[in-house]
Coordinates of C-alpha atoms in Angstrom, one line a residue:
G1 CA -4.7 -26.3 -14.6
L2 CA -7.7 -26.5 -12.3
Q3 CA -8.1 -22.8 -12.5
S4 CA -8.2 -22.9 -16.3
R5 CA -10.8 -25.7 -16.2
L6 CA -13.0 -23.6 -13.9
D7 CA -12.7 -20.6 -16.2
R8 CA -14.0 -22.7 -19.0
R9 CA -17.1 -23.8 -17.1
S10 CA -19.9 -21.6 -18.3
D11 CA -22.4 -23.7 -16.3
L12 CA -21.1 -22.4 -12.9
T13 CA -23.6 -19.6 -12.5
S14 CA -25.0 -18.0 -9.4
E15 CA -28.0 -20.4 -9.6
T16 CA -25.9 -23.6 -9.9
L17 CA -23.4 -22.6 -7.3
S18 CA -26.2 -21.8 -4.8
K19 CA -27.1 -25.6 -5.0
A20 CA -23.5 -26.7 -4.2
H21 CA -22.5 -28.2 -0.9
K22 CA -20.9 -25.5 1.3
I23 CA -17.5 -27.4 1.5
Q24 CA -17.6 -27.9 -2.3
L25 CA -18.1 -24.2 -2.7
D26 CA -15.2 -23.4 -0.4
I27 CA -13.0 -25.6 -2.5
L28 CA -14.1 -24.1 -5.8
V29 CA -13.5 -20.6 -4.5
A30 CA -10.1 -21.5 -3.0
I31 CA -9.0 -23.0 -6.4
K32 CA -10.3 -20.1 -8.5
M33 CA -8.8 -17.5 -6.2
G34 CA -5.6 -19.4 -5.6
L35 CA -6.0 -18.8 -1.9
A36 CA -5.9 -21.7 0.6
A37 CA -7.2 -19.5 3.3
Y38 CA -10.7 -20.3 2.2
L39 CA -10.2 -23.8 3.3
S40 CA -9.3 -22.8 6.9
S41 CA -11.7 -23.8 9.6
K42 CA -11.3 -20.3 11.0
I43 CA -12.9 -18.8 7.9
C44 CA -16.6 -19.3 7.5
L45 CA -18.2 -17.1 4.9
P46 CA -21.9 -17.3 3.9
T47 CA -22.8 -19.0 0.7
S48 CA -23.9 -15.7 -0.9
E49 CA -20.5 -14.1 -0.3
L50 CA -18.6 -17.1 -1.6
I51 CA -20.7 -17.0 -4.8
D52 CA -20.0 -13.3 -5.3
I53 CA -16.3 -13.9 -4.8
F54 CA -16.3 -16.8 -7.3
L55 CA -18.1 -14.7 -9.9
L56 CA -15.6 -11.8 -9.3
E57 CA -18.4 -9.6 -8.0
R58 CA -16.9 -9.3 -4.5
C59 CA -13.3 -8.7 -3.4
R60 CA -11.4 -11.9 -2.8
N61 CA -9.5 -10.4 0.1
I62 CA -11.0 -12.0 3.2
N63 CA -10.2 -8.9 5.2
C64 CA -12.1 -6.6 2.7
K65 CA -14.9 -8.4 0.8
R66 CA -16.2 -5.2 -0.7
L67 CA -18.7 -5.5 -3.5
L68 CA -17.2 -4.6 -6.9
P69 CA -16.6 -2.2 -8.4
V70 CA -16.0 -0.3 -5.2
D71 CA -18.4 2.7 -5.0
D72 CA -19.5 1.8 -8.6
C73 CA -16.2 3.3 -9.8
D74 CA -16.1 3.3 -13.6
C75 CA -12.4 4.2 -14.1
K76 CA -10.4 2.3 -16.8
I77 CA -9.1 -0.1 -14.2
C78 CA -12.3 -0.9 -12.2
S79 CA -14.3 -1.1 -15.4
T80 CA -12.0 -3.4 -17.3
K81 CA -10.3 -5.6 -14.7
K82 CA -13.0 -7.9 -13.4
G83 CA -12.4 -8.7 -9.8
F84 CA -10.2 -5.7 -9.1
C85 CA -10.8 -3.9 -5.8
S86 CA -9.6 -0.3 -5.6
E87 CA -10.0 -0.5 -1.8
C88 CA -7.1 -2.9 -1.3
M89 CA -5.5 -4.0 -4.6
C90 CA -2.5 -2.6 -6.4
P91 CA -3.5 -1.8 -10.0
V92 CA 0.0 -2.8 -11.2
C93 CA 0.5 -6.3 -9.6
L94 CA -3.2 -6.8 -8.8
K95 CA -2.2 -8.2 -5.4
F96 CA -4.2 -7.1 -2.4
D97 CA -2.6 -5.3 0.6
C98 CA -4.1 -4.0 3.8
A99 CA -1.0 -2.1 4.8
A100 CA -1.5 1.0 6.9
N101 CA 0.8 3.6 8.5
T102 CA 3.4 3.1 5.8
C103 CA 5.1 4.8 2.8
S104 CA 5.1 1.5 0.9
W105 CA 1.4 1.8 0.0
V106 CA 0.7 5.1 -1.8
G107 CA -2.7 6.5 -2.7
C108 CA -4.3 9.0 -5.0
D109 CA -5.6 12.3 -3.5
V110 CA -8.6 12.3 -5.8
C111 CA -10.0 8.8 -6.4
S112 CA -8.3 6.9 -3.5
H113 CA -6.8 4.1 -5.7
W114 CA -3.7 2.7 -4.0
C115 CA -0.5 1.3 -5.3
H116 CA 2.6 -0.4 -4.0
A117 CA 5.4 2.1 -3.9
T118 CA 7.8 -0.5 -5.5
C119 CA 5.3 -1.1 -8.3
G120 CA 4.8 2.6 -8.8
I121 CA 8.6 3.1 -9.1
E122 CA 9.0 0.2 -11.4
K123 CA 6.3 1.4 -13.8
N124 CA 7.4 5.0 -13.6
L125 CA 4.2 6.1 -11.9
I126 CA 6.3 7.8 -9.2
R127 CA 8.3 10.4 -11.0
P128 CA 9.1 14.2 -11.0
G129 CA 6.3 16.4 -12.3
P130 CA 5.4 20.1 -12.5
S131 CA 5.0 21.4 -9.0
L132 CA 1.3 21.7 -8.0
K133 CA 1.8 24.5 -5.4
G134 CA 5.4 25.6 -5.9
P135 CA 6.8 28.3 -8.2
S136 CA 6.2 28.0 -12.0
G137 CA 8.8 25.9 -13.7
T138 CA 9.7 23.8 -10.6
T139 CA 9.1 20.1 -10.1
E140 CA 8.3 17.8 -7.3
M141 CA 8.1 14.0 -6.8
Q142 CA 4.5 12.8 -7.6
F143 CA 2.5 9.6 -7.8
N144 CA 0.5 9.4 -11.0
C145 CA -2.7 7.4 -10.6
L146 CA -3.5 4.8 -13.2
G147 CA -7.2 5.1 -12.4
C148 CA -7.8 8.8 -12.9
G149 CA -4.5 10.2 -14.1
H150 CA -4.2 12.7 -11.2
A151 CA -0.8 13.5 -9.9
S152 CA -0.5 13.4 -6.0
E153 CA 2.4 15.1 -4.3
M154 CA 4.7 12.7 -2.5
F155 CA 6.7 14.9 -0.1
G156 CA 3.7 15.9 2.0
F157 CA 2.4 12.3 2.0
V158 CA 5.7 10.9 3.4
K159 CA 5.8 13.8 5.9
D160 CA 2.3 12.9 7.2
V161 CA 3.2 9.2 7.5
Y162 CA 6.4 9.9 9.4
M163 CA 4.9 12.6 11.7
N164 CA 2.0 10.4 12.7
C165 CA 3.5 6.9 12.7
A166 CA 7.3 6.9 13.1
R167 CA 7.2 7.1 16.9
E168 CA 5.5 3.7 16.9
W169 CA 7.9 2.0 14.6
G170 CA 10.6 -0.4 15.9
L171 CA 14.1 -0.7 14.3
E172 CA 13.1 -3.2 11.6
T173 CA 10.1 -1.2 10.4
L174 CA 12.0 2.1 10.5
I175 CA 14.7 0.7 8.3
K176 CA 12.1 -0.6 5.8
E177 CA 10.3 2.7 5.7
L178 CA 13.6 4.7 5.3
D179 CA 14.6 2.4 2.5
C180 CA 11.2 2.9 0.8
V181 CA 11.5 6.7 1.1
R182 CA 15.1 6.6 -0.3
K183 CA 13.8 4.8 -3.4
I184 CA 10.8 7.0 -3.9
F185 CA 12.9 10.2 -3.9
R186 CA 15.9 8.7 -5.7
G187 CA 15.0 10.5 -8.9
S188 CA 14.1 13.9 -7.3
E189 CA 15.0 17.0 -9.2
D190 CA 13.8 19.5 -6.6
R191 CA 15.7 20.6 -3.5
K192 CA 13.3 19.2 -0.9
G193 CA 13.1 15.8 -2.6
K194 CA 16.9 15.6 -3.0
E195 CA 17.4 16.5 0.7
L196 CA 14.9 14.0 1.8
H197 CA 16.6 11.3 -0.3
L198 CA 20.0 12.1 1.3
K199 CA 18.5 12.3 4.8
A200 CA 16.8 8.9 4.4
D201 CA 20.0 7.4 3.1
E202 CA 22.0 8.9 6.0
M203 CA 19.6 7.7 8.7
L204 CA 19.4 4.2 7.1
S205 CA 23.2 3.9 7.0
K206 CA 23.5 5.0 10.7
L207 CA 20.7 2.6 11.9
Q208 CA 22.2 -0.3 10.0
S209 CA 25.6 0.3 11.5
K210 CA 24.0 0.9 14.9
V211 CA 25.6 4.3 15.2
L212 CA 22.1 5.7 15.9
S213 CA 19.1 4.5 17.9
P214 CA 15.6 4.4 16.3
L215 CA 14.5 7.1 18.8
D216 CA 17.4 9.4 17.7
A217 CA 16.6 8.7 14.1
C218 CA 13.0 9.7 14.6
G219 CA 14.1 12.9 16.3
F220 CA 16.3 13.8 13.3
I221 CA 13.5 13.1 10.9
F222 CA 11.1 15.3 12.9
Q223 CA 13.7 18.0 12.8
F224 CA 14.1 17.6 9.1
F225 CA 10.4 18.2 8.6
N226 CA 10.7 21.3 10.8
C227 CA 8.6 19.9 13.5
K228 CA 9.4 19.6 17.2
P229 CA 9.7 16.0 18.3
P230 CA 7.2 14.8 20.9
D231 CA 8.4 15.2 24.5
H232 CA 8.5 11.4 25.1
L233 CA 10.9 11.0 22.1
L234 CA 13.2 13.8 23.4
C235 CA 13.3 12.2 26.9
A236 CA 13.9 8.7 25.6
S237 CA 16.6 10.0 23.3
R238 CA 18.4 11.7 26.2
L239 CA 18.2 8.5 28.3
Y240 CA 19.6 6.5 25.4
L241 CA 22.6 8.9 25.1
L242 CA 23.2 8.7 28.9

């Protein structure tokens, strides 16, 4: 109700907001953004940034705060959804996310708009499409960007994430990532995608039943991607088996 009232206040301009008390401005921004974090004593943003956020000219994510639209992007999302930040917001659910080193937050190869994998799957943005580099007539799993329409190949993206990050994941994170990959490639029509779906499902089942250690699972994933596991993973895996 308070948010609706604020939206109807045409008098809350940059000029009038600049005359408000700092605490009053904190409260107005917190209400409009629906984020209590702005009322925290640990958060102290300058008046100018608070005004930008209130007027939807700066990202409401305290950990981002980019001026909008990011890099003056004029795509159909950034140009029509006021307050949208392509740097950290999902174009489907419009929630911000600073996730990194994960398959749950997928991006476009061209315009760098990011999307939650679950949102992409739900809206059919992640689906089989004509292979970009493979033989004519073959398909591969792709993420289709809402911003520019470009199709980004998903197998290579997942491979890069696992090869660079999996060795740092604990059991809980590894289970979440494998579940995400299993869902992404569930509808694969190509051989590599189907095999990855089966491998993720197999590793997930063995981890949940404690038949396999996270280190062993990482080793099998490295082998699947035809890469030699790092030496420390091999040594740790041998120790686990002993």
